[in-house]
PDB file of C-alpha atoms in Angstrom:
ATOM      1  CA  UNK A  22      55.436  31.528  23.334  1.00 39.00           C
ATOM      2  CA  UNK A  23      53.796  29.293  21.006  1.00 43.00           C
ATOM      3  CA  UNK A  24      50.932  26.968  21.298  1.00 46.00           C
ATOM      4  CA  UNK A  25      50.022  23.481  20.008  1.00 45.00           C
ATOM      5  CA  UNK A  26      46.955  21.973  19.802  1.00 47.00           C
ATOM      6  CA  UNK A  27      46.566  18.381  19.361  1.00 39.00           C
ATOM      7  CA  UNK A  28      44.199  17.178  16.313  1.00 33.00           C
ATOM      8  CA  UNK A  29      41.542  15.777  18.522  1.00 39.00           C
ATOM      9  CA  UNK A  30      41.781  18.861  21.093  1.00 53.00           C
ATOM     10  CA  UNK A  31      43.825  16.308  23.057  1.00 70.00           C
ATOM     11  CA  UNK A  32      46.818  18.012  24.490  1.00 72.00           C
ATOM     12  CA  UNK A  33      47.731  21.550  25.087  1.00 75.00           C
ATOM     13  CA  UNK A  34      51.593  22.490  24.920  1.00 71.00           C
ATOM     14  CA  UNK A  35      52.828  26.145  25.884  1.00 71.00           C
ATOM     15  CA  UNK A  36      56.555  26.716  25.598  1.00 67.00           C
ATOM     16  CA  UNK A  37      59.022  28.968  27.690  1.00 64.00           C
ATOM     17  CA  UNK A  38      58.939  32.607  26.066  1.00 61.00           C
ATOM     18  CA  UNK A  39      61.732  34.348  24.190  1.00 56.00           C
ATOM     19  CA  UNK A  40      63.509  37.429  27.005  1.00 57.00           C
ATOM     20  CA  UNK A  41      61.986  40.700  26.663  1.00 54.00           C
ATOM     21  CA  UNK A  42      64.322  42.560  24.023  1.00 52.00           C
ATOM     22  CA  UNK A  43      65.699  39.235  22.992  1.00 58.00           C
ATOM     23  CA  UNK A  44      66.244  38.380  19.060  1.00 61.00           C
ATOM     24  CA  UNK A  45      65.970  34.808  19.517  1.00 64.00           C
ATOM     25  CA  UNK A  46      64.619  32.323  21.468  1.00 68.00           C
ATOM     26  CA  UNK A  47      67.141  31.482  24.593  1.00 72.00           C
ATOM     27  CA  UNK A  48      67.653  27.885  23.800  1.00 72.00           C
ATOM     28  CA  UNK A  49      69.181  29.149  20.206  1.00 80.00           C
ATOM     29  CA  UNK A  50      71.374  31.919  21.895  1.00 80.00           C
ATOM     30  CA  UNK A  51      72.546  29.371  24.137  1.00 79.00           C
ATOM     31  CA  UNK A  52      73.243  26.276  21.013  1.00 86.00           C
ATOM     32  CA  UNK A  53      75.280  29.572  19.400  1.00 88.00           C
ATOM     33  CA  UNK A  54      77.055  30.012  22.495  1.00 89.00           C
ATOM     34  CA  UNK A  55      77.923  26.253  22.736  1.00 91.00           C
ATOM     35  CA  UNK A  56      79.481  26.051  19.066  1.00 92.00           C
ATOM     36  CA  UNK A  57      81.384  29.155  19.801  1.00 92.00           C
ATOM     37  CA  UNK A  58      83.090  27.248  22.170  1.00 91.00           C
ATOM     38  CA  UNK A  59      83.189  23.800  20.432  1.00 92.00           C
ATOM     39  CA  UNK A  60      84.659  25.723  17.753  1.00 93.00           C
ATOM     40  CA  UNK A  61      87.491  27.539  20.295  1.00 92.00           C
ATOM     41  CA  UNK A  62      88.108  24.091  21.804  1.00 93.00           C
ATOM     42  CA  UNK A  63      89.012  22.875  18.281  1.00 93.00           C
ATOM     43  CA  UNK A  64      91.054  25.689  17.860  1.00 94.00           C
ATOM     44  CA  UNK A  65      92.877  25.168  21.231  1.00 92.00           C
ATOM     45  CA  UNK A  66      93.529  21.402  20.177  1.00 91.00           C
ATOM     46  CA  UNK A  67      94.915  22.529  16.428  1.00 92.00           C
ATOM     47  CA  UNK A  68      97.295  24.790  18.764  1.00 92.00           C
ATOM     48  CA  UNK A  69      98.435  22.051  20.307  1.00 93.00           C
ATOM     49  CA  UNK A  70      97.154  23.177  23.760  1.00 92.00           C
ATOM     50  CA  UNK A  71      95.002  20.168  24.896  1.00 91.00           C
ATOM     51  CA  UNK A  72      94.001  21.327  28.961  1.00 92.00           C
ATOM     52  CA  UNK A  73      92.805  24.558  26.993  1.00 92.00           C
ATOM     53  CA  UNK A  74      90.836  22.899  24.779  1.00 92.00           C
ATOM     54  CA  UNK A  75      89.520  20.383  27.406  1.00 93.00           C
ATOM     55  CA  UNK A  76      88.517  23.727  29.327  1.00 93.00           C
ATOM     56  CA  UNK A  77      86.442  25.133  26.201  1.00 92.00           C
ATOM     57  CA  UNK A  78      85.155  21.572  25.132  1.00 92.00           C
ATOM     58  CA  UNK A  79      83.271  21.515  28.851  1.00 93.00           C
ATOM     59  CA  UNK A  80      82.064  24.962  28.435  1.00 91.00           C
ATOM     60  CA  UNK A  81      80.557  24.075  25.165  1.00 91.00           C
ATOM     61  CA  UNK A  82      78.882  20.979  27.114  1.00 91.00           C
ATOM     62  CA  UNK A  83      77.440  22.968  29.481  1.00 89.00           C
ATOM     63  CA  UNK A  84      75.610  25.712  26.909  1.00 86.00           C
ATOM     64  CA  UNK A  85      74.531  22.381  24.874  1.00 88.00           C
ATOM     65  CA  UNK A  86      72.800  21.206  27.920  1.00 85.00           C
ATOM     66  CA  UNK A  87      71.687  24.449  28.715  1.00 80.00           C
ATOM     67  CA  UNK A  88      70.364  24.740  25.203  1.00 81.00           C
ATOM     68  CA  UNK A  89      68.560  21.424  25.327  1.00 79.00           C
ATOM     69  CA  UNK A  90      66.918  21.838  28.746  1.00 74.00           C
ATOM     70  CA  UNK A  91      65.594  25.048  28.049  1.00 73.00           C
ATOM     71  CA  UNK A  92      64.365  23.902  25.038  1.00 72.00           C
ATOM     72  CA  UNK A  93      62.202  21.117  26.424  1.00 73.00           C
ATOM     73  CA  UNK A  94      61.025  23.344  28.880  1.00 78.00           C
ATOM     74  CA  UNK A  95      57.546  24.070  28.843  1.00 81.00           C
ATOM     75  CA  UNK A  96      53.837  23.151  30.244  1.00 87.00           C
ATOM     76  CA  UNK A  97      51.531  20.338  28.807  1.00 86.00           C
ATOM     77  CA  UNK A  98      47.886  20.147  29.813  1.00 89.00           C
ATOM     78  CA  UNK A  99      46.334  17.054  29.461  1.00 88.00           C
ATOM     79  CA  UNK A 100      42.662  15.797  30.437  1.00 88.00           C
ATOM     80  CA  UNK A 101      44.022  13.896  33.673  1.00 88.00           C
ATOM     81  CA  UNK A 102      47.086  16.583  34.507  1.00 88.00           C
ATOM     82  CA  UNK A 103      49.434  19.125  33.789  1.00 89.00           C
ATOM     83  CA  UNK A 104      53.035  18.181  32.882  1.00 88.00           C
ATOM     84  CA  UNK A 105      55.759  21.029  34.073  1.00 88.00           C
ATOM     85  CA  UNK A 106      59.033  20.490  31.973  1.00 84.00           C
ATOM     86  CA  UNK A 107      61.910  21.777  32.999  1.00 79.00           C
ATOM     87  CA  UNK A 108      65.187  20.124  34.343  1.00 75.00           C
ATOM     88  CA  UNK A 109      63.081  17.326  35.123  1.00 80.00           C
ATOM     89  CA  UNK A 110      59.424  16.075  34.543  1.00 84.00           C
ATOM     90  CA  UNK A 111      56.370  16.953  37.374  1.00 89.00           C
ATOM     91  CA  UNK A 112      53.124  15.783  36.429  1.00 92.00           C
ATOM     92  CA  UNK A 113      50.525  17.093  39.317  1.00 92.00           C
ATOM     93  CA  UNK A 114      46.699  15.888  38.940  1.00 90.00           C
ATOM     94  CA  UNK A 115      44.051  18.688  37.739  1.00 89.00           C
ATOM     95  CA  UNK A 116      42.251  17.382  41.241  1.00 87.00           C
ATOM     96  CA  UNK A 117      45.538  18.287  43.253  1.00 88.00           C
ATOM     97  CA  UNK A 118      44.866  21.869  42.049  1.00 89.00           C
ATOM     98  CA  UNK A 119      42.945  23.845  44.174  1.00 88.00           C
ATOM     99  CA  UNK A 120      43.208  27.173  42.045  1.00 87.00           C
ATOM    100  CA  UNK A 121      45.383  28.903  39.166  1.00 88.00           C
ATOM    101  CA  UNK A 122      46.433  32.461  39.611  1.00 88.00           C
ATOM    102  CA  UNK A 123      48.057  35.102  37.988  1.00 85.00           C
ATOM    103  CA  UNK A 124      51.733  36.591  39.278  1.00 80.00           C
ATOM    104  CA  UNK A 125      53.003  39.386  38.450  1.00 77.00           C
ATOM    105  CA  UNK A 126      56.557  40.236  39.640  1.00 71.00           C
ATOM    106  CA  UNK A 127      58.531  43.266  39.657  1.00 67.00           C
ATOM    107  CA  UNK A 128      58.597  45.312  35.961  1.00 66.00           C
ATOM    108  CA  UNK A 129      56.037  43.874  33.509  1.00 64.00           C
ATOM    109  CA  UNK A 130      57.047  39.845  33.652  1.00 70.00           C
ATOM    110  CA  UNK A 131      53.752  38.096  34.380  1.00 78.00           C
ATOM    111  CA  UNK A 132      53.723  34.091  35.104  1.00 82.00           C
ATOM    112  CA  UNK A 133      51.186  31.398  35.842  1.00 87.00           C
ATOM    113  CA  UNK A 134      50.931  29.437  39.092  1.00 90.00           C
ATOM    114  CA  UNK A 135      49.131  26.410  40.574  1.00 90.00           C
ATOM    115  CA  UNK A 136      48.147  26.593  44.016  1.00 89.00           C
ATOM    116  CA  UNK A 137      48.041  22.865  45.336  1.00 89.00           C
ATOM    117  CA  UNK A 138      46.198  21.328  48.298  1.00 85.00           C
ATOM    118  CA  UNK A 139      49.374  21.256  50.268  1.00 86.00           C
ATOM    119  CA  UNK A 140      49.389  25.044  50.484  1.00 85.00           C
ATOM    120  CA  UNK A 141      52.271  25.132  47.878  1.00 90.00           C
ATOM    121  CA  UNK A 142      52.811  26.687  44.885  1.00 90.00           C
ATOM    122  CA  UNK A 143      54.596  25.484  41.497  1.00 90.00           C
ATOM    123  CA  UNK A 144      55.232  28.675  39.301  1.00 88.00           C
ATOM    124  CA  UNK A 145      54.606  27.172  35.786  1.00 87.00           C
ATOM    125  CA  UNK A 146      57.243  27.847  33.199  1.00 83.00           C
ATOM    126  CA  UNK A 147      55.103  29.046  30.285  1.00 78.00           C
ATOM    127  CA  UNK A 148      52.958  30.676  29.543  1.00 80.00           C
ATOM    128  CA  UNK A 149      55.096  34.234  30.775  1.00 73.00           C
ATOM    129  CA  UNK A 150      56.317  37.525  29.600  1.00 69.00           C
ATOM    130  CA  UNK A 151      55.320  41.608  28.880  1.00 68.00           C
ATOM    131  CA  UNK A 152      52.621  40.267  25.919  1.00 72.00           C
ATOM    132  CA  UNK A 153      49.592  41.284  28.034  1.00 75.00           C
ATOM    133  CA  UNK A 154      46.938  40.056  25.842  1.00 81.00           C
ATOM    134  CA  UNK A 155      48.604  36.903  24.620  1.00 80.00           C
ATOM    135  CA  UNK A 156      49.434  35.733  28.434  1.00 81.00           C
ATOM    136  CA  UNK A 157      45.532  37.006  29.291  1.00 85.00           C
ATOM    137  CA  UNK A 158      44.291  34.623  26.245  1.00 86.00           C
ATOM    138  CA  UNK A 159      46.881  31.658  27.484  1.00 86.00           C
ATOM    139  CA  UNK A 160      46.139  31.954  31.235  1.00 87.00           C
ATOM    140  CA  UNK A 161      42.025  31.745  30.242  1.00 89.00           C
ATOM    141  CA  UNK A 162      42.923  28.528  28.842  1.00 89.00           C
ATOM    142  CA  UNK A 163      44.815  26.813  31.619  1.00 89.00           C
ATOM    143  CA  UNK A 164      41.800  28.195  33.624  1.00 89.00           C
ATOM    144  CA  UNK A 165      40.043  26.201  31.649  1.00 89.00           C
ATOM    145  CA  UNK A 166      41.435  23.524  31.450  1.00 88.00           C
ATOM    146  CA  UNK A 167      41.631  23.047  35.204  1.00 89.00           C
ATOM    147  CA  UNK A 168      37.686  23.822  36.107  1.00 88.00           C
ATOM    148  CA  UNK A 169      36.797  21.239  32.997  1.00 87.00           C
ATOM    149  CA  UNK A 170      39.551  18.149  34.137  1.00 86.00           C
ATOM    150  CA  UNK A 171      39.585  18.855  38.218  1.00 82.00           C
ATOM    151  CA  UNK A 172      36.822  16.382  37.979  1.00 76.00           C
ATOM    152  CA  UNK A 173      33.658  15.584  40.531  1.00 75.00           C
ATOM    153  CA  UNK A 174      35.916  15.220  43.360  1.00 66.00           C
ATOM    154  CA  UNK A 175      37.658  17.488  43.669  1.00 67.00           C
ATOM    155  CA  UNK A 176      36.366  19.838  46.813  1.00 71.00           C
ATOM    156  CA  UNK A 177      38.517  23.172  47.755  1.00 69.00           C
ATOM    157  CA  UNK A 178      40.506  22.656  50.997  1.00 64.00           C
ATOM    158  CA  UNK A 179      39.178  24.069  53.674  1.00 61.00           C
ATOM    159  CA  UNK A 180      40.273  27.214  55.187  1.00 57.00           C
ATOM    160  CA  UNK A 181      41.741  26.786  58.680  1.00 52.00           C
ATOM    161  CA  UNK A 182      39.763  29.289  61.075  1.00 43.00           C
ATOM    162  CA  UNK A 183      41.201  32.728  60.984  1.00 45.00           C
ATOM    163  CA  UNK A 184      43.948  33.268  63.241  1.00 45.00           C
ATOM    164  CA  UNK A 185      43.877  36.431  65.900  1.00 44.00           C
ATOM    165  CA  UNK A 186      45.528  39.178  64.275  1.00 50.00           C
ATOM    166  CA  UNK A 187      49.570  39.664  64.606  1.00 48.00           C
ATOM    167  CA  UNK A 188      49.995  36.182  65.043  1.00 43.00           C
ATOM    168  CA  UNK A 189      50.076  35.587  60.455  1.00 42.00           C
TER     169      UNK A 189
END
């Protein structure tokens, strides 16, 4: 995980954590992967075996992209929202929040999600992982970020009256 702070306290940026027991980042594990296979494809095509090489040369493509995506991927906080980076770009307004919340799934993997007035929820790509105190210290300052930028407002949704037990 790392964290950058813009110079005037602007902008917030965590990125996608490293795998547990992992020696590298997964966007550089994945850019070795892809030259592995660049390099096999040129090999295939200095064989003179061109649907070979056409077959490597697409796997290397798809590790590149892989590579790339992943390493774009991330969560930005701004004053007016927070930008989710993955695949694709969501930016969902601080006042569209109604809470953030901790998740912690099966093992030691904990994540970050924003509960939305729609009922859903967007898991958050960063910040993640088995660091307790570093995910404590990064999931503080999303909380943060949210209760000072929701704005005036915002009001929390309200609850729908309790339904008669068995019938969830």
């Amino acid at each position: 995980m790392s964290t950058e702070e813009g110079a005037s306290g602007g902008t917030v940026t965590f990125r996608t954590p490293a795998p547990a027991l992992s020696p590298a980042p997964s966007w550089v594990m994945w850019s070795v992967f892809a030259v592995v296979w660049l390099v096999s494809s040129a090999g295939a095509l200095w064989k003179n075996q061109p649907g070979t090489a056409a077959t490597y040369l697409t796997f290397s493509c798809c590790w590149g992209g892989l590579a790339w995506s992943s390493r774009r991927s991330g969560v930005e906080l701004t004053p007016e929202s927070v930008v989710v980076r993955r695949l694709s770009r969501r930016r969902i307004a601080w006042s569209h929040v109604q809470a953030v919340v901790r998740h912690k799934s099966s093992g030691s993997w904990s994540s970050v999600r924003l509960l939305l007035q729609d009922g859903k929820q967007v898991k958050l790509p960063a910040p993640g992982g088995t660091d307790a105190p570093a995910f404590e210290r990064d999931f503080q300052i999303i909380d943060a970020w949210w209760r000072a930028n929701r704005g005036e407002s915002w009001r929390p949704v309200r609850e729908e009256e309790p339904r008669p037990p068995g019938q969830g």
